[in-house]
mmCIF file of C-alpha atoms and ligand atoms in Angstrom:
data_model
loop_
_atom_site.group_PDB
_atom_site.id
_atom_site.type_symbol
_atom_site.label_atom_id
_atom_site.label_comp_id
_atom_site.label_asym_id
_atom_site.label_seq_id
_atom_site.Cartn_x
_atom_site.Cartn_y
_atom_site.Cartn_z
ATOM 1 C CA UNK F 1 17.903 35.312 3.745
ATOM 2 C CA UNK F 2 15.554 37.960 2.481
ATOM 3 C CA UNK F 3 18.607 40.290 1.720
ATOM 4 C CA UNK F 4 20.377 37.617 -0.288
ATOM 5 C CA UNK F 5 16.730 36.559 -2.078
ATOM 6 C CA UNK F 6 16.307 40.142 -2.902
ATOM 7 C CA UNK F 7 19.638 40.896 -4.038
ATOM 8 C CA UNK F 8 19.761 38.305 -6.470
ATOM 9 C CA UNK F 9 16.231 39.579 -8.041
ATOM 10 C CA UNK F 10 17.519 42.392 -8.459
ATOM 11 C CA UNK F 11 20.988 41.331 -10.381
ATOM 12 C CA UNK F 12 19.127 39.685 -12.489
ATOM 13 C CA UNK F 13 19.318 35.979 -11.546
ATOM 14 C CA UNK F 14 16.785 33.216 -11.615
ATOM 15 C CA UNK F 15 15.994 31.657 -7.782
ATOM 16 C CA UNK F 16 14.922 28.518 -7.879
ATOM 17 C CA UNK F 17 12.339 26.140 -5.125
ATOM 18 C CA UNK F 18 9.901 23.482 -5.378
ATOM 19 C CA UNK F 19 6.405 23.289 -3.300
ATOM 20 C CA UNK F 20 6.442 21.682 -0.270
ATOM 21 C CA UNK F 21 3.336 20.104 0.866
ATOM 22 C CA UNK F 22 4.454 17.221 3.178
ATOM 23 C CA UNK F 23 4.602 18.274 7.282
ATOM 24 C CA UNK F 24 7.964 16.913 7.590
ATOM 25 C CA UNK F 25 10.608 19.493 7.896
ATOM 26 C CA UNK F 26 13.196 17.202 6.844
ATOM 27 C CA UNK F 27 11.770 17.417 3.285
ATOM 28 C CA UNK F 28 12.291 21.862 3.660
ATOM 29 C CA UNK F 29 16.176 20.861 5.279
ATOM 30 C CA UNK F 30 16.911 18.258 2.082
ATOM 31 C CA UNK F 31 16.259 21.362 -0.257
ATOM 32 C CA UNK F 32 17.809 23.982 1.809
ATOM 33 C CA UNK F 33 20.876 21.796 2.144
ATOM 34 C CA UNK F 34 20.542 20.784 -1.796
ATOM 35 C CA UNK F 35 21.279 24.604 -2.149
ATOM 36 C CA UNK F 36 18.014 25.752 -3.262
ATOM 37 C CA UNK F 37 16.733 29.525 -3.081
ATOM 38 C CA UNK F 38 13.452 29.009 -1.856
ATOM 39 C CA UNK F 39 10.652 26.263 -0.511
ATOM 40 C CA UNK F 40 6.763 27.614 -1.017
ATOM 41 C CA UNK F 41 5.498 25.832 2.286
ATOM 42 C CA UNK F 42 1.432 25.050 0.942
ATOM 43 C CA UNK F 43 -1.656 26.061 2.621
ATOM 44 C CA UNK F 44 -3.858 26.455 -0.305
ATOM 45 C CA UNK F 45 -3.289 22.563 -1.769
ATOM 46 C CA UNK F 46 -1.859 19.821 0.560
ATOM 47 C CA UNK F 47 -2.692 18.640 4.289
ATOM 48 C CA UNK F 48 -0.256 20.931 6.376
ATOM 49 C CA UNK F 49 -1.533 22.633 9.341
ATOM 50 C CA UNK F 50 -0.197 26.104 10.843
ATOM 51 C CA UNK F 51 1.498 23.914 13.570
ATOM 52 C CA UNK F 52 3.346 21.718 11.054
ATOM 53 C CA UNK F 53 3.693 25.100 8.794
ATOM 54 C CA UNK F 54 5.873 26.562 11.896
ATOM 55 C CA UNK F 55 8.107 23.922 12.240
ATOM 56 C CA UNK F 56 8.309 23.618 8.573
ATOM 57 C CA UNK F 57 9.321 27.744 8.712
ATOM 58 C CA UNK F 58 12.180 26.582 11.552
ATOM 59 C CA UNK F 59 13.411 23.890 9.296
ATOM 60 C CA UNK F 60 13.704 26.580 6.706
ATOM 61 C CA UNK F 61 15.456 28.909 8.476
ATOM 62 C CA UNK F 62 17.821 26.277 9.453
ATOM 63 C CA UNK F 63 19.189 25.012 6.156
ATOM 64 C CA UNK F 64 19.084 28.556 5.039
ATOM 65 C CA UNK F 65 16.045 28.197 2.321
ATOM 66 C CA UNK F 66 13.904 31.388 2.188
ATOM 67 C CA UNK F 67 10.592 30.323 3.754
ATOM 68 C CA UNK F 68 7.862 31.781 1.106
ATOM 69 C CA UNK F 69 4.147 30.644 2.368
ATOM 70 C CA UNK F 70 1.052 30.269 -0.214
ATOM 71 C CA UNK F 71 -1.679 31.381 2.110
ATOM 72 C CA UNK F 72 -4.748 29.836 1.418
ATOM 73 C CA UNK F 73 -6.999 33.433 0.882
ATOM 74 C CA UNK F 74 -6.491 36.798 1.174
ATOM 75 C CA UNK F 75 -7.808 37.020 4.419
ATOM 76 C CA UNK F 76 -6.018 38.377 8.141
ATOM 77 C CA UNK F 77 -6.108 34.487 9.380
ATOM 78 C CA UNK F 78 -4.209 33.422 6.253
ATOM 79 C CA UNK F 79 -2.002 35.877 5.722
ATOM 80 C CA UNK F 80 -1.411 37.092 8.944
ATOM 81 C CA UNK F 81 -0.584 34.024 10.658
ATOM 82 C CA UNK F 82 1.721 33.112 8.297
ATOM 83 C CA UNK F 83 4.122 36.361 9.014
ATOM 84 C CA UNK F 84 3.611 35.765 12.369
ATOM 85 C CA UNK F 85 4.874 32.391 12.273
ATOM 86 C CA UNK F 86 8.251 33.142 10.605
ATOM 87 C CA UNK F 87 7.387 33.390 6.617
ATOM 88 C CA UNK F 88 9.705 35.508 4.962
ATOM 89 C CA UNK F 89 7.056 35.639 1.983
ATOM 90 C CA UNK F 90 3.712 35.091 1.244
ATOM 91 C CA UNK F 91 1.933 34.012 -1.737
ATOM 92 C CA UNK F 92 -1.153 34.521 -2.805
ATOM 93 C CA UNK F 93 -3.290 32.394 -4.691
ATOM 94 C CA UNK F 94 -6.075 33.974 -7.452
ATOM 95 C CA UNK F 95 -5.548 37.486 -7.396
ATOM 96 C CA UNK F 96 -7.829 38.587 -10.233
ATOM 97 C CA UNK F 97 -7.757 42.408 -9.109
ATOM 98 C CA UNK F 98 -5.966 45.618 -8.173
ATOM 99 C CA UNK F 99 -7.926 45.596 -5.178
ATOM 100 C CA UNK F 100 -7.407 42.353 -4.531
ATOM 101 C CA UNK F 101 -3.583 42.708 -4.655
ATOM 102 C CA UNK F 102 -4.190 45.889 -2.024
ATOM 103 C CA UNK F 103 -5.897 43.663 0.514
ATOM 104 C CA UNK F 104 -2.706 41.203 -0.199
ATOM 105 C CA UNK F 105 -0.054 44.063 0.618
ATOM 106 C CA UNK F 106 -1.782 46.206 3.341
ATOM 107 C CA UNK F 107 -2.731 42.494 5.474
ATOM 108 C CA UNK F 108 0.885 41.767 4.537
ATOM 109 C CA UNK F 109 2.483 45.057 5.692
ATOM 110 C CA UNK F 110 2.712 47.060 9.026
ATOM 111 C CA UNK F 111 1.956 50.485 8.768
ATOM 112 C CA UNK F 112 2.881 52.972 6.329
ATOM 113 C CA UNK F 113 2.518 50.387 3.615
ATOM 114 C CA UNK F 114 -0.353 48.476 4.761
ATOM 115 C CA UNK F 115 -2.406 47.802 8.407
ATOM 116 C CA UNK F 116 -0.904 44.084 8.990
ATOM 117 C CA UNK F 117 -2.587 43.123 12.489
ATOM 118 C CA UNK F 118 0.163 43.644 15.153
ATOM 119 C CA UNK F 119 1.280 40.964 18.297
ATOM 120 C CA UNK F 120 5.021 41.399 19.309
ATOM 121 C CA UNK F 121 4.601 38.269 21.082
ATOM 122 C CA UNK F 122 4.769 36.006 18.042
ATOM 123 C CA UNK F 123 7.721 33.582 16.207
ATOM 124 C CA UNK F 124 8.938 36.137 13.814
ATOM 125 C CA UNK F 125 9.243 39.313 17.142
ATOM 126 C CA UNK F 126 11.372 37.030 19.096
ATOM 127 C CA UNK F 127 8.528 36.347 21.634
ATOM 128 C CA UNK F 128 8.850 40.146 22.183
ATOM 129 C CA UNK F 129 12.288 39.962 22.434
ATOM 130 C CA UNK F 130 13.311 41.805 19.573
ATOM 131 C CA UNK F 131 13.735 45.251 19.451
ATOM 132 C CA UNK F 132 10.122 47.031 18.663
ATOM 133 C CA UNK F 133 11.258 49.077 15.747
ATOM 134 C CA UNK F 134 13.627 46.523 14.428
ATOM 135 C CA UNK F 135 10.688 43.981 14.206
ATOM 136 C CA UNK F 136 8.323 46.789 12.443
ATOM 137 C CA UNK F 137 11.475 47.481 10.061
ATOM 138 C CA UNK F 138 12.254 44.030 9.184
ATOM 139 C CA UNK F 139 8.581 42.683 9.065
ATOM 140 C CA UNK F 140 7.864 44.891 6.055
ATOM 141 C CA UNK F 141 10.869 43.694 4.184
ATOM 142 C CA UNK F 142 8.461 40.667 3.379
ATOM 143 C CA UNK F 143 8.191 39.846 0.082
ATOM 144 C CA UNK F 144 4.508 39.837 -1.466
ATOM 145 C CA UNK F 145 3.720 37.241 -4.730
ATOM 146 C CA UNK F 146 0.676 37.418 -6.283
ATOM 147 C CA UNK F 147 -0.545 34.864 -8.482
ATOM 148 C CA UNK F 148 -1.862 35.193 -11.788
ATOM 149 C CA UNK F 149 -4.137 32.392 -12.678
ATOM 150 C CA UNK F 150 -7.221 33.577 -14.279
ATOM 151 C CA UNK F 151 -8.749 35.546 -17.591
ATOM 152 C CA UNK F 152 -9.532 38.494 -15.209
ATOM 153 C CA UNK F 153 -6.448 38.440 -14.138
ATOM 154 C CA UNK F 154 -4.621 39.118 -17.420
ATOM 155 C CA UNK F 155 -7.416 41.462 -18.219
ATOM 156 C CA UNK F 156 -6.496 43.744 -14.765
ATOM 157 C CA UNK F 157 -2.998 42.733 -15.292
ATOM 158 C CA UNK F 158 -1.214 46.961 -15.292
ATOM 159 C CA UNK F 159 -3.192 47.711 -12.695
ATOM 160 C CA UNK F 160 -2.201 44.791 -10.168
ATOM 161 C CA UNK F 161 1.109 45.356 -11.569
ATOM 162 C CA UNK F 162 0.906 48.635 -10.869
ATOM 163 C CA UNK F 163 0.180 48.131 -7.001
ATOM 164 C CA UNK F 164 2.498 49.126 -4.567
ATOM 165 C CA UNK F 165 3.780 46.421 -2.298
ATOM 166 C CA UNK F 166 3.472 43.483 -4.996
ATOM 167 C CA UNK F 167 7.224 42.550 -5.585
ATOM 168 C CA UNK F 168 6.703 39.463 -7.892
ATOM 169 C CA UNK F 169 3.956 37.828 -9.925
ATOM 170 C CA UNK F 170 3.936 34.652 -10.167
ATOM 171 C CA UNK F 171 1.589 32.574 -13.074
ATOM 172 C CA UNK F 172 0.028 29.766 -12.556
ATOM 173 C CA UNK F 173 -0.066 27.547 -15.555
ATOM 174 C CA UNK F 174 -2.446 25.215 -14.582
ATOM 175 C CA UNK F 175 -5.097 27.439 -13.216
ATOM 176 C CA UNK F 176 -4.706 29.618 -16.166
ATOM 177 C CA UNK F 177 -4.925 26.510 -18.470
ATOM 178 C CA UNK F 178 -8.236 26.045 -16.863
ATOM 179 C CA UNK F 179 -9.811 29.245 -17.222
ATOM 180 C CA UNK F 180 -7.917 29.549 -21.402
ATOM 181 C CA UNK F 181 -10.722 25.949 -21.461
ATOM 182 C CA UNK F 182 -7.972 23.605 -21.919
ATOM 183 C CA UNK F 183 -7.161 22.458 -18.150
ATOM 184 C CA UNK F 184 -3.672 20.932 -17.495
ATOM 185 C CA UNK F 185 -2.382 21.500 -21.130
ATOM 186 C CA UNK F 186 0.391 24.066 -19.672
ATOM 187 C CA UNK F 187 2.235 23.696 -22.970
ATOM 188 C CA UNK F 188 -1.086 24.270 -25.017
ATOM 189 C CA UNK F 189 0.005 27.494 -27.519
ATOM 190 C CA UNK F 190 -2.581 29.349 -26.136
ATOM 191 C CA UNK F 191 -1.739 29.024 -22.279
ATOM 192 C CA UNK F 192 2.108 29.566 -23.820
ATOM 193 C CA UNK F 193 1.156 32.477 -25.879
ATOM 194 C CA UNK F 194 -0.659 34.082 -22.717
ATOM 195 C CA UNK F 195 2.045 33.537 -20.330
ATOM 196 C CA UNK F 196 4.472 34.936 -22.624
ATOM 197 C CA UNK F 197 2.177 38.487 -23.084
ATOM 198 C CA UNK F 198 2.132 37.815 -19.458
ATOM 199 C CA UNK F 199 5.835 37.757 -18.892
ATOM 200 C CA UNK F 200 6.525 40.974 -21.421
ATOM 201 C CA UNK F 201 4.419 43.109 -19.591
ATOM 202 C CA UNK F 202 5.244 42.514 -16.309
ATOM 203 C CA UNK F 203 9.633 42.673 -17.339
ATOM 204 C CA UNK F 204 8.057 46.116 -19.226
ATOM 205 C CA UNK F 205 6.946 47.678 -15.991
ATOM 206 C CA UNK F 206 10.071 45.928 -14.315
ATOM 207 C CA UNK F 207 7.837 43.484 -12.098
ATOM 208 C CA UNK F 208 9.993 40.138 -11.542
ATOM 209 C CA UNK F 209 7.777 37.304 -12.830
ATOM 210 C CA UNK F 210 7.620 33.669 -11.181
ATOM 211 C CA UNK F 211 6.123 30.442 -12.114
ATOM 212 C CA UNK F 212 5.548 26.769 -11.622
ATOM 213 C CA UNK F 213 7.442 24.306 -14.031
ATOM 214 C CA UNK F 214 7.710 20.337 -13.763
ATOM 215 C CA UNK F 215 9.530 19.154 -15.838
ATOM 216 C CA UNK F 216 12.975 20.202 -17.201
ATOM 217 C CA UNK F 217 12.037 21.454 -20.656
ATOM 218 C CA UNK F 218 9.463 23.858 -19.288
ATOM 219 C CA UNK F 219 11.499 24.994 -16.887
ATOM 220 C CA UNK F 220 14.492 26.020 -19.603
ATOM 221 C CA UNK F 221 11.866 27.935 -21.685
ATOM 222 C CA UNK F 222 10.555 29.838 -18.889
ATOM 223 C CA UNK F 223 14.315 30.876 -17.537
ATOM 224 C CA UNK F 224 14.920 31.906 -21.155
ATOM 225 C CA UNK F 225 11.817 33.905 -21.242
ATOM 226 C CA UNK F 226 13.179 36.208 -18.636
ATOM 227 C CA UNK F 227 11.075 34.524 -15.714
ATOM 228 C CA UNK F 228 13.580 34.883 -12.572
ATOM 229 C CA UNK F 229 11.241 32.952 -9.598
ATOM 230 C CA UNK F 230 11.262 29.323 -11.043
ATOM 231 C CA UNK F 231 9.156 26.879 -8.804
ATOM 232 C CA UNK F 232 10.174 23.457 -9.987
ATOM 233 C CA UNK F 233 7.683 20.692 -8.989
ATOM 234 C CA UNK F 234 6.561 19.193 -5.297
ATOM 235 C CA UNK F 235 8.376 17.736 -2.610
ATOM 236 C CA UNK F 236 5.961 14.892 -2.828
ATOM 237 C CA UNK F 237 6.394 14.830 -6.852
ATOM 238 C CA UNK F 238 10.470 15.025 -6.815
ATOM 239 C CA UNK F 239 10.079 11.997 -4.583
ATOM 240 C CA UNK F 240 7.954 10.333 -6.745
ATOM 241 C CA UNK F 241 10.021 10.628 -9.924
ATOM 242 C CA UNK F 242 12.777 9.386 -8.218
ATOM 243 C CA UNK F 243 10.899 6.337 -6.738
ATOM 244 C CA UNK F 244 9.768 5.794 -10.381
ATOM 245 C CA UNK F 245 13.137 6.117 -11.991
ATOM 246 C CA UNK F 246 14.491 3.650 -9.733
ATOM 247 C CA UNK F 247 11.822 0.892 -10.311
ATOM 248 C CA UNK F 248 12.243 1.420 -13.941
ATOM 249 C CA UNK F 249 16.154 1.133 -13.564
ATOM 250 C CA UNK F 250 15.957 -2.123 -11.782
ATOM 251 C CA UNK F 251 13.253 -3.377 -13.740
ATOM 252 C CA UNK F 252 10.992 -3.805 -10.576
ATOM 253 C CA UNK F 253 7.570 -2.814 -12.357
HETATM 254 C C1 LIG H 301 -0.908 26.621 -10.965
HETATM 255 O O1 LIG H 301 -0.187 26.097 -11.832
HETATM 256 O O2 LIG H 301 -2.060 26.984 -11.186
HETATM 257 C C2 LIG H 301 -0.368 26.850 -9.633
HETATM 258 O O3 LIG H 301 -1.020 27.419 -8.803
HETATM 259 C C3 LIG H 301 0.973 26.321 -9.298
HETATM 260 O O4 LIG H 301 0.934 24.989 -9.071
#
């Protein structure tokens, strides 16, 4: 799954996921079967637990649907676990430094790229079952996402994009919105005219750039940007529209 994620990037092609923050893997199977690149499974916003997080990962990996994982912190616990359970990718929320974006890669990465606590008797070794230097190999084939959310961040933006181990960025309107003193307006010309700046730089030094849309007219004028990782609304929220539409349809309101 990795390969084909990566692959893609790297032609040039948008991939395209929602957030999942509901525990029940039949959610992660409806949008791997749907055809979707990606799910980012939630452990910054949303009740999910690292037990329901692992079978969320399985569900994943059954409908073929690249399990990325928004840890809650840079810390070992978040980050850590999260590999070890199965994640393919983790995400990390607020990164407003270079340094910051090191801690990221060298908890996310086994040694020579980072010092990523090692147990070969987790999920993603086979129980120790896989072969030792086929686990180190493939284990640092995950794919790191920072997020960009803050006025610091945009200030430090070359250097976090100039950190090793950081494969995409990934800006997040609404925090950003926040911190530009206009929370939520994520179509605001100044949150637009940052993310764009944002965007440019990031293509210039040939960093793929991600964000979060919801609804289908943001989500056009961020593909056309050039932004390749599209995140398109919630599990939760999808479900909700199409609760709404219905009631509307058959006047049930
Ligand atoms: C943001 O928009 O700030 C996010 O983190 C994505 O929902």
């Amino acid at each position: 799954l990795i390969q084909i994620f990566k692959e893609k990037l790297q032609a040039g092609k948008p991939v395209f996921g929602p957030f999942m923050k509901t525990s029940d893997p039949g959610f992660v199977e409806a949008a791997g079967y749907a055809g979707m690149d990606f799910a980012i499974l939630d452990m910054e916003h949303g009740p999910v637990n690292i037990q329901d997080m692992q079978n969320n990962i399985r569900a994943a990996q059954v409908s073929g649907i690249l399990p990325v994982v928004r840890a809650a912190a840079v810390t070992e616990e978040a980050i850590g676990k999260a590999l070890d359970i199965g994640a393919a990718a983790v995400e990390i929320p607020q990164i407003s430094t270079a340094e910051e974006a090191k801690e990221a890669v060298r908890l996310a990465k086994f040694s020579p790229l980072g010092e990523r606590g090692v147990c070969r008797f987790v999920r993603a070794a086979h129980y120790s079952s896989m072969e030792k230097e086929h686990y180190f190999k493939q284990a640092n084939e995950t794919i790191v996402i920072a997020q960009i959310e803050g006025k610091e961040a945009v200030e430090n933006l070359e250097e976090i994009l100039a950190v090793e181990g950081i494969d995409i960025i990934f800006i997040g309107p609404y925090d950003l919105s926040q911190s530009l003193g206009v929370p939520g307006q994520v179509n605001h010309p100044r949150v637009v005219e940052e993310m764009n700046q944002i965007v440019t730089v990031a293509k210039s030094r040939g960093v793929v750039v991600g964000t979060f849309t919801d609804s289908g007219r943001m989500m056009e004028m961020w593909m056309k940007a050039g932004v390749q990782y599209i995140s398109y609304s919630v599990d939760v929220g999808i479900f909700h529209e199409a609760c709404k539409s219905l009631t509307e349809k058959f006047h049930v309101l």
